[in-house]
Tab-separated table of C-alpha atoms in Angstrom:
chain	number	residue	atom	x	y	z
A	1	UNK	CA	165.172	64.746	43.556
A	2	UNK	CA	166.948	61.992	41.664
A	3	UNK	CA	166.245	58.532	43.081
A	4	UNK	CA	168.962	55.975	43.629
A	5	UNK	CA	169.508	53.694	40.670
A	6	UNK	CA	167.508	55.792	38.202
A	7	UNK	CA	168.583	58.668	35.958
A	8	UNK	CA	166.640	61.887	36.204
A	9	UNK	CA	163.350	61.043	34.525
A	10	UNK	CA	163.181	62.372	31.020
A	11	UNK	CA	161.306	61.724	27.806
A	12	UNK	CA	163.322	59.904	25.197
A	13	UNK	CA	163.407	62.278	22.253
A	14	UNK	CA	162.093	65.822	22.163
A	15	UNK	CA	158.504	66.624	21.325
A	16	UNK	CA	158.019	69.394	18.759
A	17	UNK	CA	154.803	70.470	20.490
A	18	UNK	CA	153.459	70.286	24.050
A	19	UNK	CA	152.211	66.852	25.059
A	20	UNK	CA	148.426	66.708	25.211
A	21	UNK	CA	147.919	63.593	27.377
A	22	UNK	CA	150.202	61.914	29.908
A	23	UNK	CA	149.265	58.372	30.898
A	24	UNK	CA	150.245	58.021	34.565
A	25	UNK	CA	151.386	54.487	35.419
A	26	UNK	CA	152.636	53.521	38.911
A	27	UNK	CA	154.303	50.097	38.956
A	28	UNK	CA	155.137	47.696	41.763
A	29	UNK	CA	155.827	44.006	41.127
A	30	UNK	CA	153.448	43.921	38.161
A	31	UNK	CA	155.168	41.410	35.883
A	32	UNK	CA	152.003	39.299	35.595
A	33	UNK	CA	150.011	42.151	34.066
A	34	UNK	CA	152.428	44.605	32.443
A	35	UNK	CA	152.557	43.153	28.951
A	36	UNK	CA	148.814	43.477	28.481
A	37	UNK	CA	148.714	46.849	30.226
A	38	UNK	CA	151.496	48.384	28.109
A	39	UNK	CA	150.071	46.805	24.985
A	40	UNK	CA	146.814	48.642	25.638
A	41	UNK	CA	148.734	51.950	25.770
A	42	UNK	CA	150.287	51.171	22.387
A	43	UNK	CA	146.866	50.388	20.896
A	44	UNK	CA	145.282	53.761	21.721
A	45	UNK	CA	143.654	55.406	18.682
A	46	UNK	CA	144.131	58.944	20.042
A	47	UNK	CA	145.636	61.097	17.281
A	48	UNK	CA	147.048	63.806	19.517
A	49	UNK	CA	150.422	63.752	21.289
A	50	UNK	CA	150.745	61.317	24.178
A	51	UNK	CA	153.381	60.256	26.675
A	52	UNK	CA	153.613	57.409	29.162
A	53	UNK	CA	154.977	58.393	32.573
A	54	UNK	CA	156.045	55.325	34.572
A	55	UNK	CA	157.244	55.324	38.163
A	56	UNK	CA	158.663	52.026	39.422
A	57	UNK	CA	158.067	51.676	43.154
A	58	UNK	CA	160.905	49.346	44.222
A	59	UNK	CA	159.776	46.372	42.137
A	60	UNK	CA	161.673	43.189	42.893
A	61	UNK	CA	160.299	41.144	39.994
A	62	UNK	CA	160.846	41.537	36.237
A	63	UNK	CA	158.729	44.668	35.881
A	64	UNK	CA	161.619	46.876	34.726
A	65	UNK	CA	162.746	44.304	32.167
A	66	UNK	CA	159.248	44.305	30.690
A	67	UNK	CA	159.111	48.124	30.703
A	68	UNK	CA	162.434	48.376	28.876
A	69	UNK	CA	161.219	45.823	26.327
A	70	UNK	CA	158.133	47.909	25.545
A	71	UNK	CA	159.894	51.284	25.607
A	72	UNK	CA	161.345	51.034	22.105
A	73	UNK	CA	158.065	49.944	20.549
A	74	UNK	CA	156.100	52.661	22.318
A	75	UNK	CA	158.571	55.350	21.278
A	76	UNK	CA	158.587	54.011	17.740
A	77	UNK	CA	154.844	54.594	17.583
A	78	UNK	CA	155.263	58.217	18.685
A	79	UNK	CA	154.462	57.793	22.396
A	80	UNK	CA	157.047	59.540	24.533
A	81	UNK	CA	158.252	57.452	27.489
A	82	UNK	CA	159.277	58.838	30.881
A	83	UNK	CA	160.668	56.401	33.449
A	84	UNK	CA	161.427	57.160	37.076
A	85	UNK	CA	161.547	55.151	40.250
A	86	UNK	CA	163.580	54.000	43.219
A	87	UNK	CA	165.135	50.737	44.340
A	88	UNK	CA	164.748	51.098	48.094
A	89	UNK	CA	164.129	47.938	50.137
A	90	UNK	CA	160.437	48.734	50.514
A	91	UNK	CA	157.795	50.327	48.251
A	92	UNK	CA	156.426	53.737	49.211
A	93	UNK	CA	152.884	53.121	48.064
A	94	UNK	CA	150.663	53.728	45.076
A	95	UNK	CA	149.809	57.298	46.118
A	96	UNK	CA	153.474	58.261	46.311
A	97	UNK	CA	154.160	56.576	42.972
A	98	UNK	CA	151.290	58.367	41.233
A	99	UNK	CA	152.477	61.712	42.546
A	100	UNK	CA	156.012	61.036	41.318
A	101	UNK	CA	154.747	59.957	37.899
A	102	UNK	CA	152.699	63.166	37.710
A	103	UNK	CA	155.683	65.295	38.740
A	104	UNK	CA	157.838	63.919	35.924
A	105	UNK	CA	155.076	64.170	33.282
A	106	UNK	CA	154.453	67.063	30.903
A	107	UNK	CA	150.944	66.519	29.498
A	108	UNK	CA	148.127	69.040	29.677
A	109	UNK	CA	145.771	66.194	30.678
A	110	UNK	CA	146.464	63.221	32.945
A	111	UNK	CA	145.075	59.743	32.279
A	112	UNK	CA	145.496	57.355	35.224
A	113	UNK	CA	146.189	53.684	34.618
A	114	UNK	CA	147.018	50.913	37.093
A	115	UNK	CA	149.609	48.361	36.037
A	116	UNK	CA	147.138	45.471	36.328
A	117	UNK	CA	144.430	47.134	34.222
A	118	UNK	CA	143.810	47.336	30.473
A	119	UNK	CA	142.549	50.300	28.446
A	120	UNK	CA	140.221	49.910	25.489
A	121	UNK	CA	141.722	51.471	22.320
A	122	UNK	CA	139.344	54.441	22.349
A	123	UNK	CA	139.794	55.346	26.014
A	124	UNK	CA	142.236	58.265	25.731
A	125	UNK	CA	140.469	59.699	22.671
A	126	UNK	CA	136.986	59.687	24.209
A	127	UNK	CA	137.993	60.853	27.684
A	128	UNK	CA	140.221	63.592	26.283
A	129	UNK	CA	137.325	64.853	24.146
A	130	UNK	CA	135.073	64.874	27.220
A	131	UNK	CA	137.726	66.706	29.256
A	132	UNK	CA	137.959	69.418	26.606
A	133	UNK	CA	134.175	69.852	26.758
A	134	UNK	CA	134.143	69.844	30.588
A	135	UNK	CA	137.389	71.576	31.630
A	136	UNK	CA	136.634	71.628	35.378
A	137	UNK	CA	135.519	67.998	35.668
A	138	UNK	CA	137.147	64.657	36.370
A	139	UNK	CA	136.258	62.324	33.506
A	140	UNK	CA	135.302	58.753	34.358
A	141	UNK	CA	133.996	55.870	32.258
A	142	UNK	CA	132.142	52.607	32.488
A	143	UNK	CA	134.268	49.571	33.320
A	144	UNK	CA	134.457	45.797	33.067
A	145	UNK	CA	135.828	43.447	35.704
A	146	UNK	CA	138.203	40.540	35.335
A	147	UNK	CA	137.188	37.918	36.410
A	148	UNK	CA	133.727	38.861	35.060
A	149	UNK	CA	131.875	37.559	38.147
A	150	UNK	CA	133.981	39.515	40.659
A	151	UNK	CA	132.221	42.428	42.430
A	152	UNK	CA	129.173	42.066	40.155
A	153	UNK	CA	126.959	44.338	42.258
A	154	UNK	CA	129.611	47.058	42.501
A	155	UNK	CA	130.355	47.003	38.776
A	156	UNK	CA	126.665	47.131	37.879
A	157	UNK	CA	126.141	50.004	40.316
A	158	UNK	CA	128.960	52.256	39.098
A	159	UNK	CA	128.063	51.660	35.456
A	160	UNK	CA	124.387	52.511	35.953
A	161	UNK	CA	124.673	55.690	38.032
A	162	UNK	CA	122.747	58.529	36.420
A	163	UNK	CA	124.645	61.792	35.764
A	164	UNK	CA	123.064	63.513	38.767
A	165	UNK	CA	124.084	60.583	41.007
A	166	UNK	CA	127.795	60.657	40.201
A	167	UNK	CA	128.560	63.246	42.877
A	168	UNK	CA	126.105	61.967	45.498
A	169	UNK	CA	126.888	58.242	45.229
A	170	UNK	CA	130.265	57.980	43.524
A	171	UNK	CA	133.105	56.670	45.686
A	172	UNK	CA	136.245	56.817	43.578
A	173	UNK	CA	139.469	55.013	44.415
A	174	UNK	CA	141.484	58.242	44.882
A	175	UNK	CA	139.157	59.504	47.602
A	176	UNK	CA	141.224	62.374	49.047
A	177	UNK	CA	141.962	63.749	45.582
A	178	UNK	CA	138.268	63.528	44.710
A	179	UNK	CA	137.158	65.316	47.879
A	180	UNK	CA	139.665	68.134	47.304
A	181	UNK	CA	138.409	68.415	43.725
A	182	UNK	CA	134.841	68.883	45.008
A	183	UNK	CA	135.983	71.462	47.553
A	184	UNK	CA	137.389	73.510	44.693
A	185	UNK	CA	134.084	73.372	42.829
A	186	UNK	CA	135.004	70.641	40.348
A	187	UNK	CA	132.552	68.299	38.704
A	188	UNK	CA	132.428	64.674	37.582
A	189	UNK	CA	131.484	63.430	34.104
A	190	UNK	CA	131.323	59.839	32.868
A	191	UNK	CA	131.833	58.606	29.323
A	192	UNK	CA	129.099	56.005	28.964
A	193	UNK	CA	131.214	53.386	27.250
A	194	UNK	CA	133.229	50.577	28.802
A	195	UNK	CA	136.772	51.889	28.378
A	196	UNK	CA	138.685	50.085	31.108
A	197	UNK	CA	139.172	46.530	32.297
A	198	UNK	CA	139.706	46.411	36.065
A	199	UNK	CA	141.356	43.288	37.405
A	200	UNK	CA	140.243	42.054	40.789
A	201	UNK	CA	142.862	40.009	42.640
A	202	UNK	CA	144.322	39.816	46.174
A	203	UNK	CA	147.352	41.958	45.291
A	204	UNK	CA	145.350	44.831	43.778
A	205	UNK	CA	146.135	48.330	45.063
A	206	UNK	CA	142.479	48.655	46.132
A	207	UNK	CA	143.169	46.200	48.967
A	208	UNK	CA	146.136	48.185	50.291
A	209	UNK	CA	143.934	50.830	51.932
A	210	UNK	CA	142.210	49.848	55.155
A	211	UNK	CA	138.424	49.935	55.087
A	212	UNK	CA	138.456	51.884	58.360
A	213	UNK	CA	140.626	54.584	56.765
A	214	UNK	CA	138.222	54.985	53.848
A	215	UNK	CA	135.257	55.052	56.245
A	216	UNK	CA	136.837	57.766	58.407
A	217	UNK	CA	137.566	60.040	55.440
A	218	UNK	CA	134.074	59.556	54.052
A	219	UNK	CA	132.449	60.417	57.387
A	220	UNK	CA	134.541	63.556	57.773
A	221	UNK	CA	133.684	64.687	54.252
A	222	UNK	CA	129.990	63.978	54.863
A	223	UNK	CA	130.165	66.215	57.920
A	224	UNK	CA	131.980	68.920	55.980
A	225	UNK	CA	130.047	68.823	52.703
A	226	UNK	CA	126.436	67.848	53.462
A	227	UNK	CA	125.502	67.894	57.135
A	228	UNK	CA	126.232	71.590	57.827
A	229	UNK	CA	123.395	72.449	55.419
A	230	UNK	CA	120.799	70.324	57.199
A	231	UNK	CA	119.203	71.361	60.472
A	232	UNK	CA	118.427	67.690	61.218
A	233	UNK	CA	118.581	64.361	59.441
A	234	UNK	CA	117.448	60.766	59.814
A	235	UNK	CA	119.763	57.774	59.428
A	236	UNK	CA	118.029	55.149	57.295
A	237	UNK	CA	119.134	51.823	58.837
A	238	UNK	CA	118.913	51.097	62.549
A	239	UNK	CA	121.200	48.099	62.057
A	240	UNK	CA	124.958	47.764	62.230
A	241	UNK	CA	125.946	50.201	59.462
A	242	UNK	CA	123.548	52.924	60.566
A	243	UNK	CA	124.665	52.666	64.190
A	244	UNK	CA	128.287	52.689	63.084
A	245	UNK	CA	127.715	55.929	61.188
A	246	UNK	CA	126.008	57.476	64.217
A	247	UNK	CA	128.913	56.521	66.499
A	248	UNK	CA	131.443	57.854	63.965
A	249	UNK	CA	129.901	61.317	63.851
A	250	UNK	CA	131.165	64.183	65.947
A	251	UNK	CA	128.950	65.183	68.865
A	252	UNK	CA	127.793	68.232	66.928
A	253	UNK	CA	126.519	66.051	64.090
A	254	UNK	CA	125.047	63.378	66.374
A	255	UNK	CA	122.838	65.918	68.036
A	256	UNK	CA	121.126	66.468	64.703
A	257	UNK	CA	120.100	62.808	64.725
A	258	UNK	CA	118.818	62.370	68.255
A	259	UNK	CA	117.598	64.309	71.245
A	260	UNK	CA	121.016	65.389	72.570
A	261	UNK	CA	120.725	69.158	73.103
A	262	UNK	CA	122.525	71.287	70.509
A	263	UNK	CA	123.370	74.976	70.518
A	264	UNK	CA	120.424	76.893	69.106
A	265	UNK	CA	121.273	79.225	66.211
A	266	UNK	CA	119.833	82.738	66.077
A	267	UNK	CA	116.131	82.852	65.185
A	268	UNK	CA	115.181	83.333	61.557
A	269	UNK	CA	111.926	84.059	59.783
A	270	UNK	CA	112.770	81.509	57.085
A	271	UNK	CA	111.726	77.881	57.066
A	272	UNK	CA	114.378	75.321	57.957
A	273	UNK	CA	115.486	73.688	54.703
A	274	UNK	CA	116.104	70.113	53.733
A	275	UNK	CA	118.420	70.869	50.812
A	276	UNK	CA	122.210	70.590	50.973
A	277	UNK	CA	122.516	73.740	48.876
A	278	UNK	CA	120.506	75.761	51.405
A	279	UNK	CA	121.779	77.116	54.697
A	280	UNK	CA	120.728	75.857	58.119
A	281	UNK	CA	118.218	78.381	59.376
A	282	UNK	CA	116.368	76.778	62.260
A	283	UNK	CA	117.178	74.971	65.499
A	284	UNK	CA	117.764	71.213	65.387
A	285	UNK	CA	114.680	69.025	65.730
A	286	UNK	CA	114.528	65.596	67.378
A	287	UNK	CA	114.685	62.996	64.617
A	288	UNK	CA	115.688	59.374	64.412
A	289	UNK	CA	116.874	56.178	62.831
A	290	UNK	CA	114.400	54.568	60.477
A	291	UNK	CA	114.042	50.979	59.320
A	292	UNK	CA	111.604	48.289	58.165
A	293	UNK	CA	112.656	45.725	60.784
A	294	UNK	CA	109.673	45.387	63.135
A	295	UNK	CA	111.876	44.189	66.015
A	296	UNK	CA	114.037	47.329	65.877
A	297	UNK	CA	110.997	49.545	65.524
A	298	UNK	CA	109.179	47.778	68.388
A	299	UNK	CA	112.132	48.416	70.712
A	300	UNK	CA	111.596	52.093	69.979
A	301	UNK	CA	115.093	53.546	70.396
A	302	UNK	CA	118.847	53.030	70.079
A	303	UNK	CA	120.936	53.811	73.137
A	304	UNK	CA	124.546	54.834	72.528
A	305	UNK	CA	125.979	52.923	75.496
A	306	UNK	CA	129.627	53.974	74.922
A	307	UNK	CA	128.832	57.668	74.922
A	308	UNK	CA	130.493	59.845	77.558
A	309	UNK	CA	127.439	62.097	77.543
A	310	UNK	CA	125.005	62.031	80.460
A	311	UNK	CA	122.309	61.047	80.054
A	312	UNK	CA	123.358	58.678	77.308
A	313	UNK	CA	121.738	59.481	73.968
A	314	UNK	CA	118.591	57.479	73.186
A	315	UNK	CA	117.675	57.908	69.529
A	316	UNK	CA	114.144	56.971	68.362
A	317	UNK	CA	113.766	54.172	65.801
A	318	UNK	CA	110.807	54.702	63.455
A	319	UNK	CA	109.276	52.992	60.457
A	320	UNK	CA	110.594	54.701	57.335
A	321	UNK	CA	107.153	56.051	56.471
A	322	UNK	CA	106.939	57.764	59.859
A	323	UNK	CA	110.391	59.332	59.589
A	324	UNK	CA	111.164	62.737	58.176
A	325	UNK	CA	113.756	63.630	55.549
A	326	UNK	CA	116.491	64.435	54.854
A	327	UNK	CA	117.921	60.919	55.102
A	328	UNK	CA	121.470	59.647	55.178
A	329	UNK	CA	120.961	56.157	53.764
A	330	UNK	CA	123.185	53.367	55.075
A	331	UNK	CA	121.540	50.552	53.130
A	332	UNK	CA	123.482	48.721	50.426
A	333	UNK	CA	121.738	48.828	47.089
A	334	UNK	CA	120.722	45.824	45.000
A	335	UNK	CA	120.596	43.424	47.966
A	336	UNK	CA	116.881	43.189	48.778
A	337	UNK	CA	115.406	42.144	45.447
A	338	UNK	CA	114.359	45.738	44.845
A	339	UNK	CA	112.361	46.101	48.081
A	340	UNK	CA	114.494	48.916	49.518
A	341	UNK	CA	114.635	50.762	46.204
A	342	UNK	CA	110.822	50.502	45.894
A	343	UNK	CA	110.377	51.872	49.423
A	344	UNK	CA	112.652	54.817	48.672
A	345	UNK	CA	110.929	55.603	45.361
A	346	UNK	CA	107.527	55.505	47.072
A	347	UNK	CA	108.463	58.593	49.105
A	348	UNK	CA	108.980	60.734	45.961
A	349	UNK	CA	112.188	62.258	47.280
A	350	UNK	CA	114.955	63.981	45.357
A	351	UNK	CA	118.478	62.655	45.737
A	352	UNK	CA	120.925	65.323	46.888
A	353	UNK	CA	118.146	67.397	48.409
A	354	UNK	CA	116.128	64.915	50.479
A	355	UNK	CA	118.615	62.059	50.829
A	356	UNK	CA	122.219	61.002	50.337
A	357	UNK	CA	123.629	57.505	50.064
A	358	UNK	CA	126.315	56.479	52.535
A	359	UNK	CA	126.759	52.743	52.115
């Protein structure tokens, strides 16, 4: 559908061969950042064919003037340019804009770029090479933040995740897309070089999604992807975040945490597993919250006062060494001077089988 004020999106000039990589760039009121962003597209050292697909989401600043200024230089360097958009009174959101930019693109591979971010010159080349080697995976990379001291813990965490932790701990920005990718059996691979500069500022698209919305989707995916394969589990953290997770679960999942009666599956001669990749074979067992806080442990239980169930669920609170895996961990990493990480390592557990991070 052609949007008001914009011609049908088309590449300027005809490519003699199919485009290999389309850089997907949604834009809304990005005049402060666009020059550096578009300059980083021009500086890519990728030798294959590349296009830039821009969708302008009702910008009211000078974003389009800047885009038009860069268009000639980009095309002169061999980068095809596709421009679409709308000039409605209100923007329709970054998700809508990305989808429109994808729809008007023609590349075999998509490279996502936000209008306030900057690519390193080797980004497209290295991620394209990785995508060719791993055709069913999303390809990520290490990142830098601007300002450098913004979200230090988060940046350090995502850059240091081991390959086997990318799927169990990774929380990408495009969460729904990522979850659907996993449902279809896709993987996740990271290029271990810093290829992207992420700007952190109040107007960033990251802040446009409510934290409660992200939390809800993550809980539902946890219940769909991991919990059905565990007969029981323990929530590691009897504090606010752990209790919030417990309250967010469906009744069927909550009964795997505490003593609320659950339907008993048919008997099996096999041992009940603790691995997500195994099936649930035995009846739920009474398990608990666990913690290191002596006051919480001394109290002995958490009562879900807002529950409509009768009697109200009372979930035991144990010391972590007395609790049984698998664990859903609701403790933020890198906040305790290494104490939590040391406690977890002392149990000799395997991530993905014996515990998952949800923090």
